[in-house]
Short mmCIF file of C-alpha atoms and ligand atoms in Angstrom, two decimals:
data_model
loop_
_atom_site.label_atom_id
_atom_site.label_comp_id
_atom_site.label_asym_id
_atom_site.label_seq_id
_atom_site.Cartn_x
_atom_site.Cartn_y
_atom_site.Cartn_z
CA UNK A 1 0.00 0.00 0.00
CA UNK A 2 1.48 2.95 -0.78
CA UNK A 3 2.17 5.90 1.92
CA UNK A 4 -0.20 8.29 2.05
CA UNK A 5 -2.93 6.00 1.63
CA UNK A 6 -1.54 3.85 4.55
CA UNK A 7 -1.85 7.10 6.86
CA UNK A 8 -5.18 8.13 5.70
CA UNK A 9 -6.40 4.55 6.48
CA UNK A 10 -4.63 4.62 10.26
CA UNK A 11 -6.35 8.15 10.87
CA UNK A 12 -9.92 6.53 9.51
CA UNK A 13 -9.53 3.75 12.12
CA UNK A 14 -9.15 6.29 15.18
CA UNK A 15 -12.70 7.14 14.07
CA UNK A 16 -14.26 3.93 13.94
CA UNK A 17 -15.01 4.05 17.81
CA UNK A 18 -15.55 7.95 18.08
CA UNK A 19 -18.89 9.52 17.94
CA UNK A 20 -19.03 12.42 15.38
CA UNK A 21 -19.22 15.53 16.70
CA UNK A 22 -21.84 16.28 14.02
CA UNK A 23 -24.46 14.32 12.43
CA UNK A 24 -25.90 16.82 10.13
CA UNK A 25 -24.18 20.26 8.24
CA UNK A 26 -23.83 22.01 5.35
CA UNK A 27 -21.16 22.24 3.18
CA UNK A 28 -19.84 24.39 -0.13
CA UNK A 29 -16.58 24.22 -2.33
CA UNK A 30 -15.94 26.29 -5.58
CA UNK A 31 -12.78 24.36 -7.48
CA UNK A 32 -11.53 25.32 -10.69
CA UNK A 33 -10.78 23.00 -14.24
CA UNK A 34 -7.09 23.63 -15.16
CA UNK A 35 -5.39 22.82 -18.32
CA UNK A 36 -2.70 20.52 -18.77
CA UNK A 37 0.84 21.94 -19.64
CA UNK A 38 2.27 18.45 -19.58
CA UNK A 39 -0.21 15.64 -20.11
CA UNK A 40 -1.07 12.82 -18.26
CA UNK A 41 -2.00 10.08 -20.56
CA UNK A 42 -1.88 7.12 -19.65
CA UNK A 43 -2.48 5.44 -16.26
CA UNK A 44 -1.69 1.98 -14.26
CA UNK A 45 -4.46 0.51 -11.85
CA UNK A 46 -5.56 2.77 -8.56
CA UNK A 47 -5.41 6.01 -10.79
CA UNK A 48 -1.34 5.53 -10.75
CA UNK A 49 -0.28 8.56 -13.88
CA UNK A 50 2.01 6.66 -16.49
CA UNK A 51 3.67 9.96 -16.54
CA UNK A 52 4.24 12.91 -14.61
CA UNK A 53 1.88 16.26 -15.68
CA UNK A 54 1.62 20.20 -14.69
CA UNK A 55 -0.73 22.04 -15.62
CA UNK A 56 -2.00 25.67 -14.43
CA UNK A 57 -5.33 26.00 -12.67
CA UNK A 58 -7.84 27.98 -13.94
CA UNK A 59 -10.22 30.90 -12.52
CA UNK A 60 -13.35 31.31 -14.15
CA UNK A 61 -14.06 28.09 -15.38
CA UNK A 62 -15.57 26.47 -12.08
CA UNK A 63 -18.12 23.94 -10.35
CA UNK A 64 -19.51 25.37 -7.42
CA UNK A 65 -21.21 22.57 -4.80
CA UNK A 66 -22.97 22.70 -2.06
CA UNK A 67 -23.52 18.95 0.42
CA UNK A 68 -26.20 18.79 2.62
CA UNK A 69 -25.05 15.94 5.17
CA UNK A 70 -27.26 13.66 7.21
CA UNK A 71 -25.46 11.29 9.55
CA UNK A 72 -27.06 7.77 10.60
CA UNK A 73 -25.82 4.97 12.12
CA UNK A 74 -29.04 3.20 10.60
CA UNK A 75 -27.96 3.55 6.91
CA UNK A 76 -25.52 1.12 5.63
CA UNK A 77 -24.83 2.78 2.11
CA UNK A 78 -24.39 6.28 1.11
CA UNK A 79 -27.48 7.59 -0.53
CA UNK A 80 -27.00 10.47 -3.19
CA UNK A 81 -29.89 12.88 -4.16
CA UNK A 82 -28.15 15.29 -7.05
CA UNK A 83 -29.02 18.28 -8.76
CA UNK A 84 -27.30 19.69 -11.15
CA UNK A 85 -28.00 24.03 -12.61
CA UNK A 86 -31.30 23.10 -10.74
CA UNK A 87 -32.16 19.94 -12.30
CA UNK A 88 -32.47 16.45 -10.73
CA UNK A 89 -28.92 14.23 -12.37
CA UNK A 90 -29.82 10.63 -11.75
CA UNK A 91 -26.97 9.52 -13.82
CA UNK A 92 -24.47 11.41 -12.00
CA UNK A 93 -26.08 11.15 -9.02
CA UNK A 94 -25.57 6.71 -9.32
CA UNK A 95 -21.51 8.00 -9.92
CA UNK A 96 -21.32 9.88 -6.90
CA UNK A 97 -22.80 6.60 -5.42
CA UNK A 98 -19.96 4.63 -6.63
CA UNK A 99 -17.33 7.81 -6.02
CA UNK A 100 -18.86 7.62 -2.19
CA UNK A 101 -18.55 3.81 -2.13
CA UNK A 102 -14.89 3.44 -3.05
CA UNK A 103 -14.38 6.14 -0.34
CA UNK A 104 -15.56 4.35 2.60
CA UNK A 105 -12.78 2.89 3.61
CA UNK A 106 -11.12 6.35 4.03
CA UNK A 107 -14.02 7.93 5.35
CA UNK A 108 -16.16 5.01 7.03
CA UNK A 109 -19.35 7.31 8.04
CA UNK A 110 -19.36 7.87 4.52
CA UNK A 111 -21.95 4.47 4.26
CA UNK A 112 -24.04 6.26 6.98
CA UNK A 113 -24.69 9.29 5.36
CA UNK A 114 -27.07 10.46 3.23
CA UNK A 115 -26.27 13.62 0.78
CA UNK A 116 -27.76 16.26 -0.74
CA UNK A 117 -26.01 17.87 -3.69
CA UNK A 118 -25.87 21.06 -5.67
CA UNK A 119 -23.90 21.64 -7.93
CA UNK A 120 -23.19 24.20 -10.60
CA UNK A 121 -20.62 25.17 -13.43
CA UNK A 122 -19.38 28.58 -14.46
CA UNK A 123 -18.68 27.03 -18.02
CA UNK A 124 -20.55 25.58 -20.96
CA UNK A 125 -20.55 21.32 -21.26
CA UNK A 126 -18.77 20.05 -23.67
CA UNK A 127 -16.54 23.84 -23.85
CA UNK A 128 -13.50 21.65 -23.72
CA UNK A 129 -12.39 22.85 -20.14
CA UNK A 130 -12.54 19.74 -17.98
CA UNK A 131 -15.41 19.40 -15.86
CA UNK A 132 -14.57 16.54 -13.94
CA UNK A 133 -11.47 17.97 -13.06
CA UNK A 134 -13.37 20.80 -11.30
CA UNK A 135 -16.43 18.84 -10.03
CA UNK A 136 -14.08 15.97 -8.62
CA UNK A 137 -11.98 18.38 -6.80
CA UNK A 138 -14.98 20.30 -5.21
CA UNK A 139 -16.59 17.19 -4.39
CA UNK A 140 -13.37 16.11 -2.53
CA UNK A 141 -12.92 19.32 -1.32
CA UNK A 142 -16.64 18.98 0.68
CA UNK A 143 -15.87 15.18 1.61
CA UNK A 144 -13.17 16.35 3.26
CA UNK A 145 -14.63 19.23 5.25
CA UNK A 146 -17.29 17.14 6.31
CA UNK A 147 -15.07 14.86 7.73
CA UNK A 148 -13.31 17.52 9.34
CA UNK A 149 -16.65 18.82 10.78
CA UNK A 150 -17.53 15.36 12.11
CA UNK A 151 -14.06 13.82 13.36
CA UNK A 152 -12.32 17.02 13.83
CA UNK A 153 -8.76 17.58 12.07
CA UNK A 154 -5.78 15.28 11.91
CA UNK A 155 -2.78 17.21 12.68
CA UNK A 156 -0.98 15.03 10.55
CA UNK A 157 -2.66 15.49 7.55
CA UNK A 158 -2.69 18.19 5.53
CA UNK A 159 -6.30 19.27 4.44
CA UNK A 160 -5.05 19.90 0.30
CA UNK A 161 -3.27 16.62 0.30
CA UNK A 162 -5.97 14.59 1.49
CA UNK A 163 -8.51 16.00 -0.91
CA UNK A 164 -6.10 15.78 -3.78
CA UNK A 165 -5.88 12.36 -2.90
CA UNK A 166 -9.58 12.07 -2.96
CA UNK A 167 -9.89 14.47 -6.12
CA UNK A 168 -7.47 12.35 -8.38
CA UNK A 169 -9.92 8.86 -7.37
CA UNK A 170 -12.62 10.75 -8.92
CA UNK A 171 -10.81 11.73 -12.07
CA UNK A 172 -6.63 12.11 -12.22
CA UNK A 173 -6.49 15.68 -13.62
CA UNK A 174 -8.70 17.12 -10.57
CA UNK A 175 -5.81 16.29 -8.14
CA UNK A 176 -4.13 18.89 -9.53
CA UNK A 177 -6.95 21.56 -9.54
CA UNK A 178 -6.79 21.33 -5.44
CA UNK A 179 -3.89 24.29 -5.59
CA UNK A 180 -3.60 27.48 -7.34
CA UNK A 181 -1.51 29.38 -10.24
CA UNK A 182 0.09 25.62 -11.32
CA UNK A 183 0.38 22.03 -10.13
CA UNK A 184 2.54 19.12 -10.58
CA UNK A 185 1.29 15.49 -10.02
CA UNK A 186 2.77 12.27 -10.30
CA UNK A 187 6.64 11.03 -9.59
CA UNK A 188 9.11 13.25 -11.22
CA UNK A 189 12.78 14.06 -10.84
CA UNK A 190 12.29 17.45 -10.93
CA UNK A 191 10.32 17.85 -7.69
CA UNK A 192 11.59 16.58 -5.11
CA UNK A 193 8.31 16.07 -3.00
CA UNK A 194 6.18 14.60 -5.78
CA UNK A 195 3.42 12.26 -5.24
CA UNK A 196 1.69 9.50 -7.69
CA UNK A 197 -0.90 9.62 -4.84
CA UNK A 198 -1.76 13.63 -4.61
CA UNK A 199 -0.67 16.63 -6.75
CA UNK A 200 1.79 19.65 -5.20
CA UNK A 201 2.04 23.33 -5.76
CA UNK A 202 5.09 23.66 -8.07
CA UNK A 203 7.42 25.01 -5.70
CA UNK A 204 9.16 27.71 -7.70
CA UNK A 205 7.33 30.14 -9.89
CA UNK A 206 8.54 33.17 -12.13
CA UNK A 207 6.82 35.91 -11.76
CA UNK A 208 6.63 36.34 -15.46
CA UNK A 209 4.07 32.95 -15.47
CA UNK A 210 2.10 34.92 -12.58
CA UNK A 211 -1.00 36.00 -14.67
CA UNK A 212 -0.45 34.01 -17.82
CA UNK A 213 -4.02 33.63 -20.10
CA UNK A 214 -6.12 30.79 -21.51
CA UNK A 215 -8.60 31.93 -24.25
CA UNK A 216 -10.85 28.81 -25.36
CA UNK A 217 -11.34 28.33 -29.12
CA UNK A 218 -14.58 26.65 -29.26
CA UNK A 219 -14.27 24.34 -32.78
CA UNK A 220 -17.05 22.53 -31.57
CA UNK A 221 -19.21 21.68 -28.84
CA UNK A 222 -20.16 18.01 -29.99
CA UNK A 223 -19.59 14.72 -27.35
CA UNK A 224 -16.14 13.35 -28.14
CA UNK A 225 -15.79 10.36 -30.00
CA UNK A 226 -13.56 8.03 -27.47
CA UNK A 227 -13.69 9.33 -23.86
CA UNK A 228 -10.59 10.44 -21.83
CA UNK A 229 -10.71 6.59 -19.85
CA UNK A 230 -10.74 4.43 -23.06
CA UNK A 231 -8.31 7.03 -24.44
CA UNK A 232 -6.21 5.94 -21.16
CA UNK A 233 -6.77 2.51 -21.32
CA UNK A 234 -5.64 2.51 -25.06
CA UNK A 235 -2.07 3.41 -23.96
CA UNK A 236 -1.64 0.24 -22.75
CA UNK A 237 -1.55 -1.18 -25.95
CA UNK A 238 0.06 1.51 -28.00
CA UNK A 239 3.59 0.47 -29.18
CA UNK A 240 5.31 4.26 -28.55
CA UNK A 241 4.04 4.79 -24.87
CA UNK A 242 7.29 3.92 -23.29
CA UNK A 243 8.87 6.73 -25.50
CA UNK A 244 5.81 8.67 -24.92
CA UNK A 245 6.48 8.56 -21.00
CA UNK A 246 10.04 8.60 -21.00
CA UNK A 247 9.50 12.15 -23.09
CA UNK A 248 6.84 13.66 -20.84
CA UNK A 249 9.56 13.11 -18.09
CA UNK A 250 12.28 15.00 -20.00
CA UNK A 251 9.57 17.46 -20.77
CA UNK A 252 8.70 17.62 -17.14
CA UNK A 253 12.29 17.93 -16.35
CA UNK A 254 12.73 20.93 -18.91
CA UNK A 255 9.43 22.67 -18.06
CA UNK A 256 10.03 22.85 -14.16
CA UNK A 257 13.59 24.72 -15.14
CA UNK A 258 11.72 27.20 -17.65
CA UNK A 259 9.08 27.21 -14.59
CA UNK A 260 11.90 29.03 -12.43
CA UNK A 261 13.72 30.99 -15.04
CA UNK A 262 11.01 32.62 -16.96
CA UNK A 263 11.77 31.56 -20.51
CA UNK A 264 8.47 31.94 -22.07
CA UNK A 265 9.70 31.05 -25.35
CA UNK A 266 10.73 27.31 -24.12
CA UNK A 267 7.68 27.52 -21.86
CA UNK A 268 5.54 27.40 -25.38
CA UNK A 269 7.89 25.33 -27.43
CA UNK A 270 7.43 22.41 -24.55
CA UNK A 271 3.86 22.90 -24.25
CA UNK A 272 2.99 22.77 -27.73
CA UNK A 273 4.80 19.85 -28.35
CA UNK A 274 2.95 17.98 -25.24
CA UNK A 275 -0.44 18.95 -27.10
CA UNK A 276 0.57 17.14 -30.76
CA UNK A 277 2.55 14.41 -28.52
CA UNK A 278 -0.85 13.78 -26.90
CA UNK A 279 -2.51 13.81 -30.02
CA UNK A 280 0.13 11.66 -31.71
CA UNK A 281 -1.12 9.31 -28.79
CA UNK A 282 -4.71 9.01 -29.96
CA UNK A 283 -3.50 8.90 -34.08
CA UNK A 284 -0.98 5.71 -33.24
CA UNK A 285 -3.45 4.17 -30.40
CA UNK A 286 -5.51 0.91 -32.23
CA UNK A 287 -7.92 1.45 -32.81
CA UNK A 288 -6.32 5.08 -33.71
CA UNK A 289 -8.84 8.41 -33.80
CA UNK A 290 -8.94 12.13 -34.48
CA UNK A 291 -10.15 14.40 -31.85
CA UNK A 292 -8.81 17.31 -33.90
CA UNK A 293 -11.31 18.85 -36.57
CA UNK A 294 -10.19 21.21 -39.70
CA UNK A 295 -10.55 24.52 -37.29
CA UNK A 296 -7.79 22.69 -34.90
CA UNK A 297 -5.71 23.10 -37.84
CA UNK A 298 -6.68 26.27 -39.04
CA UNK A 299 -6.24 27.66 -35.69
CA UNK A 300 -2.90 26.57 -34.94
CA UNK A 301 -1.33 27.37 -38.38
CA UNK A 302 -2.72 30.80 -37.52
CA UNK A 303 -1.46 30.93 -34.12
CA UNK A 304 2.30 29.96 -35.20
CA UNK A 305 2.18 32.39 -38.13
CA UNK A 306 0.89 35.33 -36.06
CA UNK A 307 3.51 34.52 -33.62
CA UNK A 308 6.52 34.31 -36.40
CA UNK A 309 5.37 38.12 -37.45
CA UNK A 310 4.66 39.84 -34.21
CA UNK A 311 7.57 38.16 -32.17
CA UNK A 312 4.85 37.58 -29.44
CA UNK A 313 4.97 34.60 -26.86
CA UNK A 314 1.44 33.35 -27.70
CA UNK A 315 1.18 29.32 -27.79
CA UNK A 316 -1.62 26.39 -28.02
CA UNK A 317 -2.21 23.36 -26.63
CA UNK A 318 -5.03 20.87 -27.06
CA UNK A 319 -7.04 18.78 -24.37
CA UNK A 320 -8.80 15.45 -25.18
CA UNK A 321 -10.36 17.26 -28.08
CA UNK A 322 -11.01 19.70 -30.73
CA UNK A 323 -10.71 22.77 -29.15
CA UNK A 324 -8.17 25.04 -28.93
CA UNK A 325 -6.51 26.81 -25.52
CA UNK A 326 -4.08 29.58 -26.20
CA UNK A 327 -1.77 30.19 -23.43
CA UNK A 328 0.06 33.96 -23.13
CA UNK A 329 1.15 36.37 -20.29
CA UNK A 330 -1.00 39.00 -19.33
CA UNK A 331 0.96 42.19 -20.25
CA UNK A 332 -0.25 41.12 -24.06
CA UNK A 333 -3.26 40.71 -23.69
CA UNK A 334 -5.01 43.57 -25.37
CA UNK A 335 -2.52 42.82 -28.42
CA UNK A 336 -3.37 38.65 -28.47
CA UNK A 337 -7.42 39.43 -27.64
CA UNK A 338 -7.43 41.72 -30.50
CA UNK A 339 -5.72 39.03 -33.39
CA UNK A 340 -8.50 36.26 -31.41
CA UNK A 341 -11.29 38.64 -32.39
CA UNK A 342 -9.93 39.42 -35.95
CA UNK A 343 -8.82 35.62 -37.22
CA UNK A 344 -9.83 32.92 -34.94
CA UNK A 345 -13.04 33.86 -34.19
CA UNK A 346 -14.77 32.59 -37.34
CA UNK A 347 -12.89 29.36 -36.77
CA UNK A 348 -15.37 29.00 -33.92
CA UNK A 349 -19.00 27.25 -33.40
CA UNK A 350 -21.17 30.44 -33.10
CA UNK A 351 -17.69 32.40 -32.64
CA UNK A 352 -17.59 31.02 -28.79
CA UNK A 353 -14.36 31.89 -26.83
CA UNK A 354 -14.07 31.49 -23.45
CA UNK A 355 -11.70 33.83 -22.08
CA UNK A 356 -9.80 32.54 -18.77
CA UNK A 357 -6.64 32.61 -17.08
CA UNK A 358 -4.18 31.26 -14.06
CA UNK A 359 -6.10 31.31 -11.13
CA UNK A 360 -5.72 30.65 -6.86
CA UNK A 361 -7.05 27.74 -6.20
CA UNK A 362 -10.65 26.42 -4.49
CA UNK A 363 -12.50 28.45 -2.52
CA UNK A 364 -14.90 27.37 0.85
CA UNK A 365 -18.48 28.68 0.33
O1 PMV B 401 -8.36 13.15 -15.60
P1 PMV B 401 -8.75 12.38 -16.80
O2 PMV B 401 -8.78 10.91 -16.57
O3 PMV B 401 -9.99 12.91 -17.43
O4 PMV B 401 -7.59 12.57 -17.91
C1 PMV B 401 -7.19 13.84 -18.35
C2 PMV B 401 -6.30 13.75 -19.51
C3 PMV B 401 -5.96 15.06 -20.19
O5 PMV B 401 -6.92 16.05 -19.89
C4 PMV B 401 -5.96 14.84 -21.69
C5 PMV B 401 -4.58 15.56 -19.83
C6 PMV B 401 -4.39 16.11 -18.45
O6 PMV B 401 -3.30 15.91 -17.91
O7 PMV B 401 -5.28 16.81 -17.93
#
């Protein structure tokens, strides 16, 4: 069993015999998406990353949830009423079931609790900013406040680790969306401290990177054709994903140096080529597919061409799918907005851009 688990399971056990101190509360997390600088892709059993990834958290794009609690030593399984923009969710509501399940071992008053969930995003579905990266993490975020409420707090366990922990068993992006400005998950070289079990701040930022943007290209809004856990899953069988690993390392390794120097220009040369490796990943898979469309394309020709001419640091990268993020620093924004507006927009489904940027980190409601 690996560490951190170990100690989350010894604290669980002091509670077996406790009474909580509450048996009914209210709870509320906002947690951001983030985008992935270097991607995880790729993934061994227990939500173990084949790789290392970073990625910078985002601050408008968020899922705001609220957990009514009801304690009972009566009820033997969680039960789950969800609502989601206002709207009774049974199909996400029978996930959270499961999510809850798996928990219980971590959190045994988990099976003796019924919840009541609200939950909202700030951002369109299928916008190509990852929701369950956000939900996950504010649904951990809640889990663990409740049992913080109920059992009172473990002074040897940090409150972000453990619901990173929890985050990354809902979906292995959100682990990373527990911290602000940018976060590193999974065993690296370059951090000393990293975890396969919970994402950590990256420890040294350049000011320059304080700030940076993410402006959404919306190519389209339609469902993906293979979801992000077959995508996964087809790793296993492709015949580069050693190389693929053994590169996101080096990238890793590369990225965390521009991460303390500054160099913006490396900074968009390694996270462009994460983007087409990732894609590279879903072309050579078997079966292979194409998440990028014609406006992907477009888009990025017209990215690399603006940036040739105007000498400004302006890059892409891709998530699982068409759509297009375009990373730059702050201080250009009026000049980078203004060339979005002018030639990208039309590459767009009803000219949809969602304008974001680095943000702090989760917020208690
Ligand atoms: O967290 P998952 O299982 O949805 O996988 C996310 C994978 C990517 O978004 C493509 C990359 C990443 O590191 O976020």
């Amino acid at each position: 069993m690996k560490t951190f688990e170990k100690k989350l399971r010894q604290s669980a056990s002091q509670h077996l015999d406790g009474k909580p101190a509450v048996t009914q509360g209210h709870v509320g997390w906002e947690s951001p998406s983030n985008i992935a600088i270097v991607k995880y892709w790729g993934k061994y059993p227990g939500q173990v990353p084949a790789n290392a990834s970073l990625s910078m958290t985002l601050r408008e794009s968020v899922t705001r949830t609220m957990i009514d609690f009801d304690f009972s030593e009566k009820r033997k399984k969680p039960g789950v009423d969800f609502e989601f923009h206002g709207a009774a969710h049974q199909g996400f509501a029978r996930r959270i079931e499961k999510y809850l399940t798996g928990l219980s071992g971590f959190m045994p008053w988990i099976s003796h609790t019924k919840f009541t969930i609200r939950s909202e995003n700030t951002f369109p579905h299928s916008s190509g900013i990852a929701s369950s990266a956000s939900a996950m993490s504010a649904l951990a975020a809640c889990l663990c406040e409740i049992d913080e409420q109920m059992f009172g707090k473990d002074p040897a366990i940090e409150f972000e680790q453990k619901a990173s922990f929890f985050a990354r068993l809902g979906s292995g992006s959100a682990a990373r969306s527990i911290y602000g400005r940018m976060a590193e998950w999974g065993i690296t070289a370059s951090c000393g401290d990293s975890s396969d079990e919970y994402a950590i701040p990256l420890p040294e930022l350049h000011p320059d990177f304080f700030g940076l943007k993410d402006s959404i290209l919306i190519i389209t809004t339609g469902e993906k054709e293979v979801s992000s856990s077959l995508g996964h899953d087809l790793m296993r069988s492709n015949p580069y994903a050693k190389l693929r690993f053994e590169a996101a390392e080096e990238n890793m390794q590369r990225l965390c140096n521009v991460m303390r120097n500054g160099d913006l220009g490396q900074f968009i040369d390694i996270m462009e080529n994460e983007a087409l490796s990732l894609h590279a990943m879903m072309m050579t898979s078997s079966p292979g597919y194409l998440l990028m469309k014609p406006g992907t394309l477009e888009a990025i020709s017209r990215i690399r061409k603006f940036r040739a001419q105007t000498g400004l640091a302006i890059g892409f990268t891709l998530d699982a799918g068409a759509n297009v993020h375009i990373i730059y620093p702050g201080q250009q924004e009026a000049a980078i907005t203004n060339f979005i507006a002018s030639d990208l927009e039309e590459l767009c489904e009803e000219k949809t851009i969602i304008h974001d940027g680095m943000g702090m980190g989760p917020r208690k409601l």
